[in-house]
Short mmCIF file of C-alpha atoms in Angstrom, two decimals:
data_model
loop_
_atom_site.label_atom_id
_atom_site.label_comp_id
_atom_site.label_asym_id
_atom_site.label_seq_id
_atom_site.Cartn_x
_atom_site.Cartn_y
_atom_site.Cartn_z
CA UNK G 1 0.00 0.00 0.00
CA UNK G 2 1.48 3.50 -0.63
CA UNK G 3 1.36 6.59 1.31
CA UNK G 4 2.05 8.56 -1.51
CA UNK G 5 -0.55 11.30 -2.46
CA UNK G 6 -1.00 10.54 -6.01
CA UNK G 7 -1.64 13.67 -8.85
CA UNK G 8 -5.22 11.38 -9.19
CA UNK G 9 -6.40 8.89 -6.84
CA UNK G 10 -8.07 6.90 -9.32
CA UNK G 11 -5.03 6.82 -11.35
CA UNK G 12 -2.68 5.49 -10.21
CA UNK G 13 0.64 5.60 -11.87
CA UNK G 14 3.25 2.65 -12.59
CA UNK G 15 6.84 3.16 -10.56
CA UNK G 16 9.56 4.72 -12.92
CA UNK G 17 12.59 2.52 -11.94
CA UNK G 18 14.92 3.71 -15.24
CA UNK G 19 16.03 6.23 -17.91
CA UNK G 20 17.88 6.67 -20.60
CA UNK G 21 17.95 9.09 -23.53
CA UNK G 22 14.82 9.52 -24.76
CA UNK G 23 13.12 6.95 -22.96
CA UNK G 24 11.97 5.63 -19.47
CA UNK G 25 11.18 2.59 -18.10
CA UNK G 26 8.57 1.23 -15.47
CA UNK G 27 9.41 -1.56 -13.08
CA UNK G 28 7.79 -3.86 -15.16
CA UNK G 29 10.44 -2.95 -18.10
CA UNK G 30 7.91 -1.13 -20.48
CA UNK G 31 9.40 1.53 -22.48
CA UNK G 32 8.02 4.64 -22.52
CA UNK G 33 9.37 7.43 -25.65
CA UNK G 34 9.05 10.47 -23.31
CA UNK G 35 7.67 12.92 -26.16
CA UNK G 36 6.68 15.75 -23.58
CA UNK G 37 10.18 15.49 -21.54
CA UNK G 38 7.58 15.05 -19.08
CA UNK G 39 6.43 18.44 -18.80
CA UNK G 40 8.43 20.19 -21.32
CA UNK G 41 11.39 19.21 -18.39
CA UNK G 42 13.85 16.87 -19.41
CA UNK G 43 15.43 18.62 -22.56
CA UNK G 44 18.66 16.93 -22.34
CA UNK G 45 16.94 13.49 -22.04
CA UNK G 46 17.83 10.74 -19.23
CA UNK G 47 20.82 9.46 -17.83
CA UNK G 48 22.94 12.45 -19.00
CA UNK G 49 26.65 11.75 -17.61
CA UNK G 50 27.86 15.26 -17.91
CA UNK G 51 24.96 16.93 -15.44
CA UNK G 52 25.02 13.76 -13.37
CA UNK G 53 28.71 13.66 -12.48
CA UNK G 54 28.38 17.66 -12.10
CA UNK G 55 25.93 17.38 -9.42
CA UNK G 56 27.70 13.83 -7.90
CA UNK G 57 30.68 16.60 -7.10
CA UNK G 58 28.79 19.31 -5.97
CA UNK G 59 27.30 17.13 -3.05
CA UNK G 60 30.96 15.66 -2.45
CA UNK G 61 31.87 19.54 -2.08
CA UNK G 62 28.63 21.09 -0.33
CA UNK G 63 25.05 20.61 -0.54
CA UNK G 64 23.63 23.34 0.82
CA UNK G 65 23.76 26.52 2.44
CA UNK G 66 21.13 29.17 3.10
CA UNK G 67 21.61 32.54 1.24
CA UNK G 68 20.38 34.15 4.63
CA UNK G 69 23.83 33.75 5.38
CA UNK G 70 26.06 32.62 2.50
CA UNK G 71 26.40 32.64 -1.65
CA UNK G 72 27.72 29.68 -3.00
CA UNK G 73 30.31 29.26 -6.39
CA UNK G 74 27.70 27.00 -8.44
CA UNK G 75 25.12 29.84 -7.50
CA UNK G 76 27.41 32.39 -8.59
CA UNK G 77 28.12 30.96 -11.79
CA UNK G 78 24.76 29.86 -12.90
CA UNK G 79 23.70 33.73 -12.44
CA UNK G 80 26.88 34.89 -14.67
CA UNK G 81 26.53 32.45 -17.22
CA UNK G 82 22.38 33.27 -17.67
CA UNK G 83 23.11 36.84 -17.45
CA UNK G 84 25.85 36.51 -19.95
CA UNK G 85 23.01 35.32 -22.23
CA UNK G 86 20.38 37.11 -21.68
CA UNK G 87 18.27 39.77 -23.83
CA UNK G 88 18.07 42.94 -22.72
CA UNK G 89 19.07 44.68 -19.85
CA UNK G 90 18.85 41.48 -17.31
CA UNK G 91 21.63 42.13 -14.82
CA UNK G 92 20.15 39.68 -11.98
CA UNK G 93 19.15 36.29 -10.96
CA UNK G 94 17.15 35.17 -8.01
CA UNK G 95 17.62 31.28 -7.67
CA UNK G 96 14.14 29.30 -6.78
CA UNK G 97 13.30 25.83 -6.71
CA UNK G 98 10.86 25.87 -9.69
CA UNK G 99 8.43 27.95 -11.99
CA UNK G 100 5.49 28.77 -9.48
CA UNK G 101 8.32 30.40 -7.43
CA UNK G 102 10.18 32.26 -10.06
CA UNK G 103 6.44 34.01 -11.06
CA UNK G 104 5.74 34.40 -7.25
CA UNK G 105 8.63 35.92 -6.89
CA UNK G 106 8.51 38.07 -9.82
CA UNK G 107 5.03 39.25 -8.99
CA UNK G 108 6.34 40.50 -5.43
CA UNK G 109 9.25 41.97 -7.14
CA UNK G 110 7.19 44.25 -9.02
CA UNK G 111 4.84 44.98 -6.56
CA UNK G 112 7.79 46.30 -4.23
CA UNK G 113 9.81 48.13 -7.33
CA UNK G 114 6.91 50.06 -7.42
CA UNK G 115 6.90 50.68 -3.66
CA UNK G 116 10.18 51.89 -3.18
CA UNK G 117 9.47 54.44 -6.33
CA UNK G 118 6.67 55.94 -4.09
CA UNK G 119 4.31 54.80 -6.69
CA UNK G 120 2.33 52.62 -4.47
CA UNK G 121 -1.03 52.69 -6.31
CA UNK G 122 0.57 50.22 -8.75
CA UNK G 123 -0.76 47.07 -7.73
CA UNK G 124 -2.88 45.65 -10.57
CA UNK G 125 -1.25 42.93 -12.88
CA UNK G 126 -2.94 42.42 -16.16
CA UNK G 127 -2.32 38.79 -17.98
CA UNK G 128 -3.77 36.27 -20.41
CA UNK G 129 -6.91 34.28 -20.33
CA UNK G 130 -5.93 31.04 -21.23
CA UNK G 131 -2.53 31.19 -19.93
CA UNK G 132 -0.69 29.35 -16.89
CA UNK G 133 1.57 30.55 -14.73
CA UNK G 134 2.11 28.36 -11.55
CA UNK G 135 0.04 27.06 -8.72
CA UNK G 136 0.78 29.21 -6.03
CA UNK G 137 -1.89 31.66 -5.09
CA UNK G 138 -0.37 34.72 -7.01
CA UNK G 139 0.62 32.60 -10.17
CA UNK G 140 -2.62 30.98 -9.78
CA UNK G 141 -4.31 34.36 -10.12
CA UNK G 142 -2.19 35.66 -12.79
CA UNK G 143 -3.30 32.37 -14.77
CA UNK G 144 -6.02 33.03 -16.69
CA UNK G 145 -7.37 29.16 -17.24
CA UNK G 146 -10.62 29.12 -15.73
CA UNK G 147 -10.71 25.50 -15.10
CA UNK G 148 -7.69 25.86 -12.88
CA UNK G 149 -8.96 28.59 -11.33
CA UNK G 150 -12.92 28.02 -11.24
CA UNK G 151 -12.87 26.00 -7.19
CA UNK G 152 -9.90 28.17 -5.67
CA UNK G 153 -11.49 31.76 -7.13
CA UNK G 154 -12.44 33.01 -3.41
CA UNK G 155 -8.59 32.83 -2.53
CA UNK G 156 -7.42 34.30 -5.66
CA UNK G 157 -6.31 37.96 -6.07
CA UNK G 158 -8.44 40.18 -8.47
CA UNK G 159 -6.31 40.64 -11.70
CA UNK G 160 -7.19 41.63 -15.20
CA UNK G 161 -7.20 38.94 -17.98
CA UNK G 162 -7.13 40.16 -21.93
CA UNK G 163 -7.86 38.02 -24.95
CA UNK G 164 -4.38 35.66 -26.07
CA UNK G 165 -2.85 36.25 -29.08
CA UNK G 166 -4.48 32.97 -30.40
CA UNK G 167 -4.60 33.45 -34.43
CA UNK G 168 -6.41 30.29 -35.38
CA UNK G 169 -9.54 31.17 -33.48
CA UNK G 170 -9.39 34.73 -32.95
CA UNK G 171 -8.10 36.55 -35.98
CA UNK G 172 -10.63 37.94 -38.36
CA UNK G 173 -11.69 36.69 -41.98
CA UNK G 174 -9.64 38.97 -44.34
CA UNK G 175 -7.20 40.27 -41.82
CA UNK G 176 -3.06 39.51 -42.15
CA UNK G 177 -1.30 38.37 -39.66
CA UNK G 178 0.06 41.44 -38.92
CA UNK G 179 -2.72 43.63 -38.38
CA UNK G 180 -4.43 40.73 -35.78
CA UNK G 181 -0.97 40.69 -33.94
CA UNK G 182 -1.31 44.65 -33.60
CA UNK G 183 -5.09 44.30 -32.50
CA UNK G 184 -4.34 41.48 -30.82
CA UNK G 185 -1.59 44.30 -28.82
CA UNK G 186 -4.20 46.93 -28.38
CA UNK G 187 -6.14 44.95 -26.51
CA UNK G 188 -3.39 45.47 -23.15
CA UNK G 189 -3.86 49.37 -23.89
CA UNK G 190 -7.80 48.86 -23.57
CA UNK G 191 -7.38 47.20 -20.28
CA UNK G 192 -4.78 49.69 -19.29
CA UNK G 193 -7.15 52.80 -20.01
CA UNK G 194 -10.53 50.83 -18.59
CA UNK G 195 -8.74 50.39 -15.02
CA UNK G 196 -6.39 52.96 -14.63
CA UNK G 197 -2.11 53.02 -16.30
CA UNK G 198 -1.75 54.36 -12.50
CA UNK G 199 -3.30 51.26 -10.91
CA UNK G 200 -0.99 49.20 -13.01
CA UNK G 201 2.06 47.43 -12.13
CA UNK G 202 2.60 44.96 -14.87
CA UNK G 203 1.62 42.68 -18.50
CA UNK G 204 2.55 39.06 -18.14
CA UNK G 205 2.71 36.74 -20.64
CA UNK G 206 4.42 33.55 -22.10
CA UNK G 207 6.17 33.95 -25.74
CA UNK G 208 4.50 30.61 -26.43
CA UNK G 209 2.00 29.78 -24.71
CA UNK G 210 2.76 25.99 -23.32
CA UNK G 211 0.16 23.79 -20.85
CA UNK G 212 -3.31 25.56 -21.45
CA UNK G 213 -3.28 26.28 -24.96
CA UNK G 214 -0.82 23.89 -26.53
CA UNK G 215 2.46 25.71 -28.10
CA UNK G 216 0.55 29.18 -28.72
CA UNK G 217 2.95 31.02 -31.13
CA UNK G 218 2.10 34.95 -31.23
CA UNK G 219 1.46 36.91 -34.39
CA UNK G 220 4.13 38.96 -36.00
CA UNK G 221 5.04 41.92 -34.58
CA UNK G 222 2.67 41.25 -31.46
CA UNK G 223 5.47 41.46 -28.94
CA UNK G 224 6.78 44.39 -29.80
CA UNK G 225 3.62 46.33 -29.77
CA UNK G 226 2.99 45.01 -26.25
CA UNK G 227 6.57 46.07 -24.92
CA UNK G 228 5.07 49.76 -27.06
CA UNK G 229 2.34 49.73 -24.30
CA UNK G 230 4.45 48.90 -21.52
CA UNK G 231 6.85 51.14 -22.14
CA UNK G 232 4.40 54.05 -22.58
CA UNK G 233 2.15 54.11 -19.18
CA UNK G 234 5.07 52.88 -17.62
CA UNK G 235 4.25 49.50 -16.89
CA UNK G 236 6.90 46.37 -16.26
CA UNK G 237 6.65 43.75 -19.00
CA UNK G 238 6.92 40.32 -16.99
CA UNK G 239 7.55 37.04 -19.31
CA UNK G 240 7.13 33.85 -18.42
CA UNK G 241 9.64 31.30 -20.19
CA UNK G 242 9.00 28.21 -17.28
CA UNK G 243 8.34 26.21 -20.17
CA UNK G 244 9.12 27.50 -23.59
CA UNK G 245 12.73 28.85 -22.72
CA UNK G 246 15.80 27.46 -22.28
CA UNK G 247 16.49 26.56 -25.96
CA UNK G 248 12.93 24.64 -25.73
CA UNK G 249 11.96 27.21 -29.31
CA UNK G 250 15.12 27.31 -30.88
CA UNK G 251 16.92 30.39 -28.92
CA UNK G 252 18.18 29.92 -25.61
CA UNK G 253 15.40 32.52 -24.11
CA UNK G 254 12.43 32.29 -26.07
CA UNK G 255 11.13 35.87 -26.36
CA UNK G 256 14.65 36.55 -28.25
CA UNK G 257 12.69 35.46 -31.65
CA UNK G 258 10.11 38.50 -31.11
CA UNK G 259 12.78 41.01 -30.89
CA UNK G 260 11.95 41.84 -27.47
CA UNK G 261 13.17 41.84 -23.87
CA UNK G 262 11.45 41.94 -20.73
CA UNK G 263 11.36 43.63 -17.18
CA UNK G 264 11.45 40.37 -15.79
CA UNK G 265 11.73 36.51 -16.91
CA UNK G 266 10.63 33.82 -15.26
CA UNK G 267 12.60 30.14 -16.48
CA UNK G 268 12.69 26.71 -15.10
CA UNK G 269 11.98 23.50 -16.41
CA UNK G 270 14.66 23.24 -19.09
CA UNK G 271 17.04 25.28 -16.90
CA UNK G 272 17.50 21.75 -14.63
CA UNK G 273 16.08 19.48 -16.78
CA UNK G 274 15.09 17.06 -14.41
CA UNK G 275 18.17 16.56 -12.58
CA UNK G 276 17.34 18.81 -9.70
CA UNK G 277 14.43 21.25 -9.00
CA UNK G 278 15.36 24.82 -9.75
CA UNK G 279 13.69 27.92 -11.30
CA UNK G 280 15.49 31.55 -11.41
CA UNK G 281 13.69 34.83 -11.92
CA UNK G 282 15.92 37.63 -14.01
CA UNK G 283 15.26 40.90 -13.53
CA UNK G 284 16.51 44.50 -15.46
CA UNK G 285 19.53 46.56 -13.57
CA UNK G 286 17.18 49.68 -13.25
CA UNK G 287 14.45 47.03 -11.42
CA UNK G 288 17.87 46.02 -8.75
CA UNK G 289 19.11 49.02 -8.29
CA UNK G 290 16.33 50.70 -7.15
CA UNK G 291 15.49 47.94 -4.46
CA UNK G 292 19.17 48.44 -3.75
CA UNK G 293 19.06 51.95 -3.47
CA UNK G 294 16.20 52.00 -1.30
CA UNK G 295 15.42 49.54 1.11
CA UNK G 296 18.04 47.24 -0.03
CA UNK G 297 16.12 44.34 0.93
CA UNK G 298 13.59 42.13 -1.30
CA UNK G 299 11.00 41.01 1.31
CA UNK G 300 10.12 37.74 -0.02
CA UNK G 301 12.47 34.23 0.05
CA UNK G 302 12.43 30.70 0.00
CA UNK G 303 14.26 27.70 2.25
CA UNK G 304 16.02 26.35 -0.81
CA UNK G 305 17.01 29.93 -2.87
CA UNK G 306 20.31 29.68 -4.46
CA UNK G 307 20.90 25.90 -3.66
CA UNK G 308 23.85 24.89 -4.33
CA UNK G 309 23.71 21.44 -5.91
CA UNK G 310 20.41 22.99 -7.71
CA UNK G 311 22.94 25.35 -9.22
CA UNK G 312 25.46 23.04 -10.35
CA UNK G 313 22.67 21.12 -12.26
CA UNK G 314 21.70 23.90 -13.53
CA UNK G 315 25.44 25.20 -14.80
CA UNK G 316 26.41 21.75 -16.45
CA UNK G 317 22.64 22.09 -18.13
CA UNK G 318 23.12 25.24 -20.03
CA UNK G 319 26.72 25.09 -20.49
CA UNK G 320 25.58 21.22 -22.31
CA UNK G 321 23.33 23.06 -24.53
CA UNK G 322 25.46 25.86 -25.72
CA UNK G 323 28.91 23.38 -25.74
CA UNK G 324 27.11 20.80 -27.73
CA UNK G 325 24.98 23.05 -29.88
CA UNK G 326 21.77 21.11 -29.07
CA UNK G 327 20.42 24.83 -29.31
CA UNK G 328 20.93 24.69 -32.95
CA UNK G 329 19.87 21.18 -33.16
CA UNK G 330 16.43 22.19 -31.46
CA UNK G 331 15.59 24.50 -35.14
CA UNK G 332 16.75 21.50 -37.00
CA UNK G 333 14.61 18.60 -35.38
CA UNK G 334 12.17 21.03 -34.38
CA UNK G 335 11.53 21.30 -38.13
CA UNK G 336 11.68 17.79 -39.28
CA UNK G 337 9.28 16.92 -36.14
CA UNK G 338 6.56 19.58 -37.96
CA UNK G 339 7.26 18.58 -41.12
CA UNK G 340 6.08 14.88 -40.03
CA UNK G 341 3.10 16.06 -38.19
CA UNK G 342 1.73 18.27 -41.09
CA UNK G 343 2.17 15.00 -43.12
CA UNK G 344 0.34 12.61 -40.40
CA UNK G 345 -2.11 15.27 -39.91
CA UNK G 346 -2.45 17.92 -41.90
CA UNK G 347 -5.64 16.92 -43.47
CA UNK G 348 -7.13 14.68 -41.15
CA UNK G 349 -10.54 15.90 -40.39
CA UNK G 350 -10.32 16.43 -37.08
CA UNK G 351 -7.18 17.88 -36.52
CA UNK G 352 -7.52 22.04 -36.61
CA UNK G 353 -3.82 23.42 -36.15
CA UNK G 354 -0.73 22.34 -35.82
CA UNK G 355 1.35 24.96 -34.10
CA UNK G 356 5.02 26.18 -32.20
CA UNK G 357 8.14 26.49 -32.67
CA UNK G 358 11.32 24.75 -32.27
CA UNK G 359 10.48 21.39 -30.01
CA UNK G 360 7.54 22.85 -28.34
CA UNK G 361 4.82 21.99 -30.75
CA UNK G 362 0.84 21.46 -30.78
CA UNK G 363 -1.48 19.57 -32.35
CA UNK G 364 -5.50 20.85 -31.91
CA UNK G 365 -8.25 18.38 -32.10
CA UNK G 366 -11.71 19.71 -33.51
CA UNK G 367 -14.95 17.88 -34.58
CA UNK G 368 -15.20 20.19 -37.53
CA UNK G 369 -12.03 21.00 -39.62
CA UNK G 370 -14.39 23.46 -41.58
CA UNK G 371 -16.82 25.26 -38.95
CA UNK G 372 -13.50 24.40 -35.62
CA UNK G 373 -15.99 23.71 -33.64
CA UNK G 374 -14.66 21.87 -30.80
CA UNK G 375 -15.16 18.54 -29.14
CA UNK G 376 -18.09 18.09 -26.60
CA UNK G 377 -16.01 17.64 -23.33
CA UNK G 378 -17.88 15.03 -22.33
CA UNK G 379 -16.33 12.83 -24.99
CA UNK G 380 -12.99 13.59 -22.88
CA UNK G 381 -10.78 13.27 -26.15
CA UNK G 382 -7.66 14.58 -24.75
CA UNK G 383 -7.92 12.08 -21.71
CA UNK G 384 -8.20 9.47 -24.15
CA UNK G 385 -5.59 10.25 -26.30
CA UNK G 386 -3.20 10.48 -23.38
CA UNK G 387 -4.53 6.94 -21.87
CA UNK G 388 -4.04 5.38 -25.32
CA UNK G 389 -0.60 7.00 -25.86
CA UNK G 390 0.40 6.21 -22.44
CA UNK G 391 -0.72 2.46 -23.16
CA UNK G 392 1.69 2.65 -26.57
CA UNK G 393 4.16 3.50 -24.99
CA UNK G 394 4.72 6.82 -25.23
CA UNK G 395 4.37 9.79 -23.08
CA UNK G 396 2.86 13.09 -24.51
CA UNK G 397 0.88 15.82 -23.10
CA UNK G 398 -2.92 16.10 -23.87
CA UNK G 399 -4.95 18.79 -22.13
CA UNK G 400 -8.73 19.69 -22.80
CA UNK G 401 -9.88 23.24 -22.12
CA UNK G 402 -7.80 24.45 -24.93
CA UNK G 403 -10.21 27.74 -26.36
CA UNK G 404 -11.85 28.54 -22.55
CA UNK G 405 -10.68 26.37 -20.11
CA UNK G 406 -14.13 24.50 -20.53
CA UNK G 407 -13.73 23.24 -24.48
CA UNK G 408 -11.49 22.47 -26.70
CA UNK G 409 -8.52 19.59 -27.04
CA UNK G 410 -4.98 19.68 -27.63
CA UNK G 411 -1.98 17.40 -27.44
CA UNK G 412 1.60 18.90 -26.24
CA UNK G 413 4.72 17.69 -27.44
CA UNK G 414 8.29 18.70 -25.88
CA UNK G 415 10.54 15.39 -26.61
CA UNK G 416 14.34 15.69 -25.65
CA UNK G 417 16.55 18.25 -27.79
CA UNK G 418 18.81 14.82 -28.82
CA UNK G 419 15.28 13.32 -30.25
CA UNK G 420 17.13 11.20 -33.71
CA UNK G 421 14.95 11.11 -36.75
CA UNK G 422 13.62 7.82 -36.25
CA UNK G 423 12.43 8.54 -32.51
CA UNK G 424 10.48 11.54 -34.61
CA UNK G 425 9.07 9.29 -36.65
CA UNK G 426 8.33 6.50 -33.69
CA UNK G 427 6.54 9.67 -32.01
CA UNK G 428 4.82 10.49 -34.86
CA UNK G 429 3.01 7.06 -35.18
CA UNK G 430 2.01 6.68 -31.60
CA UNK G 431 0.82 9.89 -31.64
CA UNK G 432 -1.53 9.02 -34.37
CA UNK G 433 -2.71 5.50 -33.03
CA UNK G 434 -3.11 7.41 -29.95
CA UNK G 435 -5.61 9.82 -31.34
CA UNK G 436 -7.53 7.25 -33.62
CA UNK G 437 -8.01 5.15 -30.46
CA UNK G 438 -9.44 8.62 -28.93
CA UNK G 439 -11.57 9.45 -31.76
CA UNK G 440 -13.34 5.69 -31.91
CA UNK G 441 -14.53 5.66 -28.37
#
């Protein structure tokens, strides 16, 4: 009997005893092709010596030690080597233990910037609907998925939620790209205006949006007009790369492909994939040195900031991608892997888009190809398609919810950045017994 509280307590999950590459293995030996990296996590893939061995001699060396009191050398060089990288004016990093800290922490960060500025009517936090951005309380409230949100909403803080950039259902008959991106845009200035720019702290948002709407890609130019807006009433952009950054689209931080850098950025996921929990939250030199020309203290912190073997996970990680150019290799696979889906599926009848970038890709189910009208949810087609995939032998990331939060299916796929050309193809197949198992019951 286990005393483990399961995810689902009717589903209950076989034991993981094994991985390696792009694969894990149950204790009764079944492979699994992990096609998601479990949750857009393991980029690297299992078993990875290099990370391994890096964070075998960081616990020979020290394991931990609280930042209350001390820094560490791992810590120290994961924060140069991200901030070497980075877009923009990032000049800081503020260790965590995952992505629902990093936003949690960047929420409180602007909320205080403001504070010490003496502008402390900035409060408000406008976002997404249809986006995800942790389950703590305040990323739970910046999340704009209403099925996430629908039992906890009398605990939740009141935020503002604009439409997504979400071409294939929202963008007009007629119109380009272009102009629904810049509409698309407009829409933060409308919220702006309707509550107050003076009420307004911040404009969150992930490049590509990952869990809730399935690999999301904005419009041209959409990014760009929303840093615009920011920039004008004075307002910290805030972007959340937990899941599509760290080389996950093709560029080490994913907003880099709109042109665009943020107040703050919020990573995770990729940044230890899977070999210890860590998230970091970056912030802008003007953001730091005001808190360090004011109060000099950020009044917020977590038990495991800065941990040390986190951090040496976390170095060997990124300095793996950039050494080995799996960055690179992301664009390269990331194009065969479409290129095989828009062949599977690109005129099945119930399969609507087929959307991302780099290895962070989505495929949208619909009953209609013609009208899009969605599946009923009671048919439960994303469920299915993850039971049947899961039964295959493979591991991919269905959600339902995908237009509201209510309706609408979608299937997530974030496989390893060494994925070979066969293990596309192998994907590619179960993927598509998968959903024909879905679509007959």
């Amino acid at each position: 009997m286990s005393h483990i509280f399961p995810r689902h307590t009717k589903q209950l999950p076989p034991v993981a005893v094994r991985g390696e590459g792009c694969y894990l293995y149950d204790g009764t030996g079944k492979q699994y092709l992990d096609a998601s990296g479990g949750a857009a996590v393991s980029c690297l893939g299992h078993g990875d010596r290099t990370v391994i061995d890096a964070v075998k001699a960081q616990l020979d060396q020290l394991a931990y030690a609280h930042t209350g009191f001390l820094t560490s050398e791992p810590a120290e060089t994961l924060a140069d080597l991200l901030i070497a990288h980075a877009p923009g004016d990032l000049d800081r990093v503020y260790l965590v233990s995952g992505g629902s800290e990093a936003m949690e922490s960047a929420l409180k960060l602007a909320r205080q910037y403001f504070v010490e500025k003496g502008e402390t009517k900035r409060g408000r936090l406008i976002a997404r609907k249809q986006s995800y951005h942790g389950n703590t309380m305040g990323a739970l409230s910046a999340g704009g998925n209403a099925w996430r949100r629908a039992q906890f909403g009398p605990l939740l803080i009141d935020m503002s939620h604009i439409d997504p950039c979400y071409e294939y259902r929202l963008r007009h008959d007629g119109e380009t790209l272009e102009d629904y991106g810049l509409r698309a845009a407009n829409l933060l200035e409308e919220e702006l205006l309707r509550v107050g720019p003076e009420n307004v702290m911040a404009f969150a948002a992930e490049p590509v949006v990952g869990a809730t709407a399935g690999a999301l890609t904005p419009a041209p130019g959409y990014f760009k007009r929303i840093r615009e807006i920011c920039d004008q009433y004075g307002i910290l952009l805030i972007l959340d790369e937990v899941m599509c950054g760290m080389g996950r689209t093709g560029s080490l931080f994913a907003c880099e492909q709109d042109g665009v850098a943020p107040d703050i950025l919020c990573i995770a996921k990729g940044l230890g994939a899977g070999y210890q929990p860590i998230g970091a939250m970056l912030c802008s030199r003007e953001i730091y040195q005001t808190i360090e020309n004011g109060s000099g203290f950020f009044q917020h912190g977590h038990t495991y900031l800065g941990h040390p073997t986190a951090a040496a996970a976390g170095v060997a990680v990124v300095n793996s991608m950039l050494d080995r150019q799996l960055i690179p290799r992301v664009k390269t696979q990331g194009a065969k892997l479409m290129a095989a889906l828009q062949a599977q599926f690109g005129q099945h009848p119930n399969v609507g888009d087929i959307r991302g970038r780099g290895l962070f890709q989505g495929v949208e189910l619909v009953a209609d190809r013609d009208t899009k009208a969605p599946f009923d949810p009671s048919r439960k087609i994303a469920a299915k398609i993850k039971k049947a995939a899961f039964e295959g032998g493979m591991i991919c990331y269905p959600m339902s919810g995908t237009i509201d939060g209510q309706t609408g299916d979608h299937v997530l796929l974030a496989p390893p950045f060494i994925i070979s050309d066969d293990q596309i193809d192998e994907l590619v197949a179960k993927l598509s017994g998968a959903i024909e198992t879905a679509l007959a019951n």
